[in-house]
Amino acid sequence: MVVTGTGLEADLEAALDAERPDARLCLRIAEEYHRRGDRQQAFRWLARVVDASDQFVEWSGAASMLARLAAEERPLARRQARIALTGSYTLKPFGALLRLAALREGIDVVLHESGYDQYRQELLDGASPLYRFEPSHIVIAPHAGELRFSDPGDEPSLRLSREVERWSALWGAARLHSNATVVQHLFALRPEESLGHLSARLQGSRYSLTRELNRALAQDAPEGVLVVDLERIAADFGKRQWFDDRYWHMTKQAVALDALPLIARHTAAVLAASLGLSRKCLVLDLDGTLWGGVVGDDGLPGIRLGTGADGEAFVAFQEYVLELKSRGIVLAVVSKNDDAVARLPFERHPDMRIKLDDIAVFRANWDDKATNLTAIAQSLGIGLDALTFVDDNVLERQLVRRMLPEVDVVDLPEDPSAYVRRMADYLRFETVSLTDEDLNRTEQYRARNAVEELRQSTVSLDEFLASLKMAAYVAPFDELHLPRIAQLMGKTNQFNLTGLRCSEDELRRLMGDPDAVHLYLRLKDRFTDHGLVAVLIGRREGSLMLIESWLMSCRVIGRAVEEWMLEELCLRATAIGCARLRGSYIPSGRNELVRDLYPRLGFVQAGEGAWELDLQDRTPAARSHIGAWDGK
């Protein structure tokens, strides 16, 4: 819709120019778009309230409008989720805010709210309204007053184990009666303690038991159960502000209303991570971001790094960035600089913590940063919506926001000593698991860059593929690889034929299905071991093999891996008596890459979006570019 009218245009200009637009301005813009019939733009501006404000009143106004608009038209979002919210206090205000926070993360939520303190009944009864709702996620939100540490005369370890067993039984019921992912809120410890500081020493004190319970629940949570650490969030927020007993006595609201936006943010971040929406790559500016000063003007001795208050702050920031890298976040650099000058601190400064080997893509030139960010995404083979951009220059941040709205932009404060806190508050790197592939990700992306350079230096595709010296290992799913398989299914968007997402439990059940064929592929080449990069799931129906899911990591697209995977499926399908393969392509808005995959591989159309391959009348695919590998 074309926007006309100077009032809205002026509001839009003011909001787009602001680092953190006023929440009331965002609401006003949303109301105007709604009045003009453009609900999708209204949803977009309602979601921006999440970034614009921390105040319950403003969030509540946006959440109310969201509920009203969503009843007329669903938001266009990257994911949908059916969330059952249950707990031991009044959850309606939190539920409304959770929908708003989830929309900011790209999730359209349909919500079921249990009645007050009905969580036990709803979770244990397989015929309860909660399960009839068929949730994709169950959020359990109790408060610490709900804990029953049994007889004070019992041994502390026994009292603790009974409480762990009680919550584990509720998780077990949820997993028995549904396929939902459980999101468990841990317990915030109240600041009042009659034993004073002695409570920290006594194993049987409520303080010590609650602290140990949080640790035990987090460590014992099985696959399919995620946790939100409310104790850590409450400590950061301030316990005296977190708990407001007036709300509890009047309305059974266990958490102060002003704390609810923060809980909603963190819960939505965990939900987004479970749906594969976390950001993958942190793109860093250099001057003023990784060190103080301008290396091109001040020279290597003149930059502030390592000594003095600012120098120590920049070192602390670099060390935090390296922590992100160590858990799987890919690092890239974009700088307006001569390349050789930009590399000097990495190569020669004694206090530089980040080294060139830590950077997957290094772009230092005089192009605008939006152009360079686009090139970085293309080089890594990921979408712009996987990038997070950090720059101390407000004008550069504004340029990227305007030109590349898919890229997330972090507003760094002016004081470098606050950089670490700002990044720690950034929740879009949340993850629900860590695999070997995560820990090795930078090496894999650096290898991808080396592959691209090799591609440009070879004269033909055959020569290029042969020069990679690739080897593949294909095997049925096994317990060891289930976490990575579930992760890949949750995060892969571009090479993904159907968009099917499965939890580890669902994959485990699939492994026990005699009619299912399930394969994963690991790939290595002359540069690196890429790990598990492709998944294919088929199901036998008589003489037909239906391909239910076929996906592959963007890191290995364009290497003929799909031909290898298909040949493996054909051999296994034929071995169990199948005469035909049938696959479907379900457009997601992000998988245009594989729209023509089936016809390219020799399938013929068999209806709208469906393709078939005759296994009895086909020529086996040549696999000369990829050798066999024993996986060891």
Tab-separated table of N, CA and C in Angstrom, residues 218-318:
chain	number	residue	atom	x	y	z
A	218	ALA	N	17.633	-27.791	35.460
A	218	ALA	CA	18.326	-27.397	34.229
A	218	ALA	C	19.212	-28.524	33.715
A	219	GLN	N	19.899	-29.213	34.614
A	219	GLN	CA	20.817	-30.271	34.188
A	219	GLN	C	20.086	-31.544	33.790
A	220	ASP	N	18.955	-31.832	34.446
A	220	ASP	CA	18.246	-33.087	34.191
A	220	ASP	C	17.197	-32.969	33.095
A	221	ALA	N	16.945	-31.758	32.603
A	221	ALA	CA	15.906	-31.588	31.581
A	221	ALA	C	16.234	-32.447	30.365
A	222	PRO	N	15.331	-33.339	29.967
A	222	PRO	CA	15.601	-34.192	28.807
A	222	PRO	C	15.422	-33.423	27.508
A	223	GLU	N	15.772	-34.070	26.405
A	223	GLU	CA	15.515	-33.464	25.094
A	223	GLU	C	14.031	-33.152	24.989
A	224	GLY	N	13.726	-31.990	24.439
A	224	GLY	CA	12.335	-31.574	24.327
A	224	GLY	C	11.858	-30.737	25.487
A	225	VAL	N	12.721	-30.531	26.491
A	225	VAL	CA	12.396	-29.653	27.621
A	225	VAL	C	13.465	-28.565	27.690
A	226	LEU	N	13.050	-27.315	27.555
A	226	LEU	CA	13.942	-26.163	27.611
A	226	LEU	C	13.643	-25.374	28.877
A	227	VAL	N	14.601	-24.581	29.336
A	227	VAL	CA	14.390	-23.819	30.563
A	227	VAL	C	14.632	-22.337	30.316
A	228	VAL	N	13.927	-21.515	31.083
A	228	VAL	CA	14.162	-20.074	31.143
A	228	VAL	C	14.587	-19.770	32.574
A	229	ASP	N	15.779	-19.243	32.747
A	229	ASP	CA	16.377	-19.058	34.069
A	229	ASP	C	15.879	-17.757	34.692
A	230	LEU	N	14.716	-17.830	35.344
A	230	LEU	CA	14.146	-16.624	35.943
A	230	LEU	C	14.981	-16.106	37.106
A	231	GLU	N	15.702	-16.959	37.794
A	231	GLU	CA	16.535	-16.482	38.900
A	231	GLU	C	17.602	-15.525	38.389
A	232	ARG	N	18.246	-15.868	37.285
A	232	ARG	CA	19.263	-14.976	36.715
A	232	ARG	C	18.631	-13.677	36.231
A	233	ILE	N	17.481	-13.774	35.574
A	233	ILE	CA	16.813	-12.577	35.061
A	233	ILE	C	16.369	-11.679	36.215
A	234	ALA	N	15.804	-12.293	37.264
A	234	ALA	CA	15.320	-11.512	38.405
A	234	ALA	C	16.466	-10.826	39.136
A	235	ALA	N	17.596	-11.518	39.267
A	235	ALA	CA	18.750	-10.906	39.935
A	235	ALA	C	19.234	-9.697	39.158
A	236	ASP	N	19.217	-9.785	37.834
A	236	ASP	CA	19.648	-8.664	37.003
A	236	ASP	C	18.640	-7.518	37.082
A	237	PHE	N	17.365	-7.860	37.124
A	237	PHE	CA	16.301	-6.852	37.172
A	237	PHE	C	16.265	-6.158	38.530
A	238	GLY	N	16.537	-6.912	39.585
A	238	GLY	CA	16.443	-6.393	40.955
A	238	GLY	C	15.313	-7.089	41.687
A	239	LYS	N	15.653	-7.872	42.705
A	239	LYS	CA	14.647	-8.688	43.382
A	239	LYS	C	13.549	-7.852	44.039
A	240	ARG	N	13.907	-6.712	44.589
A	240	ARG	CA	12.890	-5.909	45.275
A	240	ARG	C	11.881	-5.321	44.294
A	241	GLN	N	12.305	-5.137	43.051
A	241	GLN	CA	11.368	-4.664	42.032
A	241	GLN	C	10.626	-5.833	41.378
A	242	TRP	N	11.251	-7.005	41.375
A	242	TRP	CA	10.666	-8.191	40.726
A	242	TRP	C	9.420	-8.674	41.467
A	243	PHE	N	9.527	-8.710	42.798
A	243	PHE	CA	8.411	-9.183	43.613
A	243	PHE	C	7.646	-7.980	44.159
A	244	ASP	N	6.332	-7.983	43.969
A	244	ASP	CA	5.474	-6.936	44.528
A	244	ASP	C	4.252	-7.634	45.117
A	245	ASP	N	4.270	-7.808	46.429
A	245	ASP	CA	3.241	-8.615	47.077
A	245	ASP	C	1.853	-8.006	46.984
A	246	ARG	N	1.768	-6.727	46.670
A	246	ARG	CA	0.435	-6.137	46.484
A	246	ARG	C	-0.302	-6.858	45.366
A	247	TYR	N	0.403	-7.121	44.254
A	247	TYR	CA	-0.229	-7.796	43.121
A	247	TYR	C	-0.630	-9.223	43.488
A	248	TRP	N	0.208	-9.888	44.291
A	248	TRP	CA	-0.119	-11.264	44.658
A	248	TRP	C	-1.380	-11.312	45.519
A	249	HIS	N	-1.449	-10.459	46.521
A	249	HIS	CA	-2.594	-10.511	47.426
A	249	HIS	C	-3.879	-10.055	46.744
A	250	MET	N	-3.778	-9.156	45.781
A	250	MET	CA	-4.984	-8.646	45.114
A	250	MET	C	-5.420	-9.510	43.937
A	251	THR	N	-4.463	-9.969	43.123
A	251	THR	CA	-4.833	-10.621	41.855
A	251	THR	C	-4.087	-11.928	41.600
A	252	LYS	N	-3.324	-12.419	42.584
A	252	LYS	CA	-2.521	-13.642	42.411
A	252	LYS	C	-1.555	-13.515	41.228
A	253	GLN	N	-0.975	-12.309	41.110
A	253	GLN	CA	0.062	-12.036	40.115
A	253	GLN	C	1.404	-12.137	40.832
A	254	ALA	N	2.179	-13.194	40.538
A	254	ALA	CA	3.373	-13.506	41.325
A	254	ALA	C	4.565	-12.626	41.002
A	255	VAL	N	4.547	-11.973	39.855
A	255	VAL	CA	5.672	-11.148	39.415
A	255	VAL	C	5.167	-9.730	39.184
A	256	ALA	N	5.955	-8.742	39.572
A	256	ALA	CA	5.560	-7.356	39.332
A	256	ALA	C	5.299	-7.140	37.846
A	257	LEU	N	4.294	-6.352	37.531
A	257	LEU	CA	3.909	-6.152	36.133
A	257	LEU	C	5.054	-5.592	35.302
A	258	ASP	N	5.878	-4.738	35.900
A	258	ASP	CA	6.983	-4.144	35.140
A	258	ASP	C	8.058	-5.165	34.771
A	259	ALA	N	8.040	-6.344	35.416
A	259	ALA	CA	9.002	-7.395	35.066
A	259	ALA	C	8.495	-8.287	33.938
A	260	LEU	N	7.202	-8.237	33.644
A	260	LEU	CA	6.638	-9.149	32.644
A	260	LEU	C	7.216	-8.959	31.240
A	261	PRO	N	7.468	-7.716	30.770
A	261	PRO	CA	8.084	-7.607	29.440
A	261	PRO	C	9.421	-8.336	29.341
A	262	LEU	N	10.218	-8.288	30.404
A	262	LEU	CA	11.517	-8.960	30.376
A	262	LEU	C	11.341	-10.476	30.321
A	263	ILE	N	10.402	-11.009	31.096
A	263	ILE	CA	10.144	-12.453	31.053
A	263	ILE	C	9.641	-12.851	29.674
A	264	ALA	N	8.767	-12.025	29.100
A	264	ALA	CA	8.245	-12.326	27.764
A	264	ALA	C	9.367	-12.329	26.737
A	265	ARG	N	10.278	-11.371	26.835
A	265	ARG	CA	11.412	-11.303	25.899
A	265	ARG	C	12.248	-12.584	25.954
A	266	HIS	N	12.606	-12.984	27.170
A	266	HIS	CA	13.472	-14.155	27.320
A	266	HIS	C	12.751	-15.436	26.900
A	267	THR	N	11.485	-15.555	27.238
A	267	THR	CA	10.739	-16.748	26.829
A	267	THR	C	10.606	-16.800	25.319
A	268	ALA	N	10.328	-15.660	24.695
A	268	ALA	CA	10.222	-15.616	23.233
A	268	ALA	C	11.552	-15.960	22.576
A	269	ALA	N	12.664	-15.557	23.188
A	269	ALA	CA	13.979	-15.886	22.625
A	269	ALA	C	14.218	-17.389	22.631
A	270	VAL	N	13.810	-18.060	23.706
A	270	VAL	CA	13.954	-19.519	23.769
A	270	VAL	C	13.029	-20.182	22.752
A	271	LEU	N	11.800	-19.684	22.631
A	271	LEU	CA	10.884	-20.215	21.616
A	271	LEU	C	11.476	-20.057	20.223
A	272	ALA	N	12.023	-18.870	19.935
A	272	ALA	CA	12.608	-18.617	18.615
A	272	ALA	C	13.774	-19.562	18.349
A	273	ALA	N	14.611	-19.782	19.361
A	273	ALA	CA	15.734	-20.704	19.181
A	273	ALA	C	15.239	-22.110	18.889
A	274	SER	N	14.169	-22.524	19.558
A	274	SER	CA	13.636	-23.868	19.323
A	274	SER	C	13.057	-24.016	17.928
A	275	LEU	N	12.710	-22.897	17.297
A	275	LEU	CA	12.143	-22.911	15.949
A	275	LEU	C	13.172	-22.557	14.881
A	276	GLY	N	14.438	-22.485	15.267
A	276	GLY	CA	15.496	-22.241	14.295
A	276	GLY	C	15.620	-20.810	13.835
A	277	LEU	N	15.203	-19.851	14.668
A	277	LEU	CA	15.206	-18.448	14.260
A	277	LEU	C	16.348	-17.637	14.865
A	278	SER	N	17.264	-18.275	15.558
A	278	SER	CA	18.384	-17.525	16.134
A	278	SER	C	19.288	-16.984	15.029
A	279	ARG	N	19.950	-15.876	15.321
A	279	ARG	CA	20.918	-15.306	14.385
A	279	ARG	C	22.185	-16.157	14.369
A	280	LYS	N	22.850	-16.195	13.225
A	280	LYS	CA	23.998	-17.080	13.048
A	280	LYS	C	25.334	-16.353	13.007
A	281	CYS	N	25.332	-15.091	12.601
A	281	CYS	CA	26.598	-14.411	12.306
A	281	CYS	C	26.618	-13.023	12.926
A	282	LEU	N	27.696	-12.703	13.623
A	282	LEU	CA	27.923	-11.377	14.195
A	282	LEU	C	28.915	-10.645	13.305
A	283	VAL	N	28.461	-9.548	12.698
A	283	VAL	CA	29.301	-8.760	11.792
A	283	VAL	C	29.782	-7.528	12.548
A	284	LEU	N	31.092	-7.369	12.635
A	284	LEU	CA	31.703	-6.354	13.483
A	284	LEU	C	32.370	-5.259	12.670
A	285	ASP	N	32.082	-4.025	13.040
A	285	ASP	CA	32.889	-2.888	12.605
A	285	ASP	C	34.224	-2.954	13.367
A	286	LEU	N	35.192	-2.141	12.965
A	286	LEU	CA	36.510	-2.162	13.620
A	286	LEU	C	36.777	-0.899	14.430
A	287	ASP	N	37.038	0.241	13.761
A	287	ASP	CA	37.374	1.485	14.460
A	287	ASP	C	36.233	1.899	15.382
A	288	GLY	N	36.536	2.057	16.663
A	288	GLY	CA	35.530	2.464	17.630
A	288	GLY	C	34.678	1.326	18.137
A	289	THR	N	34.829	0.145	17.556
A	289	THR	CA	34.043	-1.013	17.971
A	289	THR	C	34.932	-2.080	18.606
A	290	LEU	N	35.987	-2.487	17.916
A	290	LEU	CA	36.929	-3.455	18.493
A	290	LEU	C	38.119	-2.775	19.153
A	291	TRP	N	38.358	-1.523	18.810
A	291	TRP	CA	39.404	-0.734	19.468
A	291	TRP	C	39.013	0.736	19.419
A	292	GLY	N	39.635	1.540	20.251
A	292	GLY	CA	39.380	2.969	20.228
A	292	GLY	C	40.253	3.664	19.205
A	293	GLY	N	39.708	4.696	18.590
A	293	GLY	CA	40.468	5.427	17.591
A	293	GLY	C	40.293	4.857	16.202
A	294	VAL	N	41.026	5.465	15.250
A	294	VAL	CA	40.950	5.084	13.835
A	294	VAL	C	42.337	4.638	13.415
A	295	VAL	N	42.487	3.367	13.109
A	295	VAL	CA	43.820	2.838	12.834
A	295	VAL	C	44.443	3.497	11.610
A	296	GLY	N	43.621	3.876	10.627
A	296	GLY	CA	44.162	4.518	9.432
A	296	GLY	C	44.715	5.898	9.701
A	297	ASP	N	44.171	6.607	10.698
A	297	ASP	CA	44.639	7.952	11.040
A	297	ASP	C	45.653	7.940	12.185
A	298	ASP	N	45.372	7.129	13.206
A	298	ASP	CA	46.187	7.145	14.420
A	298	ASP	C	47.377	6.201	14.350
A	299	GLY	N	47.360	5.285	13.389
A	299	GLY	CA	48.424	4.298	13.321
A	299	GLY	C	48.252	3.230	14.382
A	300	LEU	N	48.987	2.151	14.249
A	300	LEU	CA	48.861	1.043	15.192
A	300	LEU	C	49.161	1.463	16.630
A	301	PRO	N	50.213	2.278	16.896
A	301	PRO	CA	50.482	2.670	18.287
A	301	PRO	C	49.417	3.601	18.859
A	302	GLY	N	48.643	4.250	17.998
A	302	GLY	CA	47.708	5.258	18.479
A	302	GLY	C	46.334	4.742	18.845
A	303	ILE	N	46.008	3.514	18.494
A	303	ILE	CA	44.673	3.020	18.845
A	303	ILE	C	44.634	2.652	20.321
A	304	ARG	N	43.448	2.745	20.932
A	304	ARG	CA	43.271	2.453	22.350
A	304	ARG	C	42.842	0.993	22.509
A	305	LEU	N	43.741	0.190	23.025
A	305	LEU	CA	43.459	-1.237	23.192
A	305	LEU	C	44.422	-1.810	24.223
A	306	GLY	N	43.887	-2.286	25.328
A	306	GLY	CA	44.702	-2.981	26.323
A	306	GLY	C	45.113	-2.145	27.507
A	307	THR	N	45.392	-0.855	27.318
A	307	THR	CA	45.811	0.006	28.425
A	307	THR	C	44.825	1.148	28.588
A	308	GLY	N	44.665	1.598	29.839
A	308	GLY	CA	43.701	2.649	30.114
A	308	GLY	C	42.296	2.073	30.199
A	309	ALA	N	41.374	2.883	30.707
A	309	ALA	CA	40.004	2.408	30.912
A	309	ALA	C	39.360	1.966	29.604
A	310	ASP	N	39.469	2.817	28.561
A	310	ASP	CA	38.875	2.452	27.275
A	310	ASP	C	39.551	1.220	26.682
A	311	GLY	N	40.881	1.187	26.753
A	311	GLY	CA	41.604	0.049	26.187
A	311	GLY	C	41.206	-1.266	26.832
A	312	GLU	N	41.040	-1.254	28.154
A	312	GLU	CA	40.605	-2.462	28.851
A	312	GLU	C	39.178	-2.836	28.463
A	313	ALA	N	38.325	-1.824	28.259
A	313	ALA	CA	36.936	-2.094	27.876
A	313	ALA	C	36.865	-2.768	26.509
A	314	PHE	N	37.687	-2.307	25.570
A	314	PHE	CA	37.685	-2.933	24.242
A	314	PHE	C	38.201	-4.374	24.312
A	315	VAL	N	39.182	-4.636	25.154
A	315	VAL	CA	39.660	-6.009	25.335
A	315	VAL	C	38.544	-6.881	25.909
A	316	ALA	N	37.826	-6.356	26.910
A	316	ALA	CA	36.725	-7.121	27.503
A	316	ALA	C	35.655	-7.436	26.461
A	317	PHE	N	35.377	-6.471	25.589
A	317	PHE	CA	34.386	-6.704	24.541
A	317	PHE	C	34.865	-7.788	23.584
A	318	GLN	N	36.128	-7.722	23.186
A	318	GLN	CA	36.660	-8.752	22.294
A	318	GLN	C	36.579	-10.134	22.942
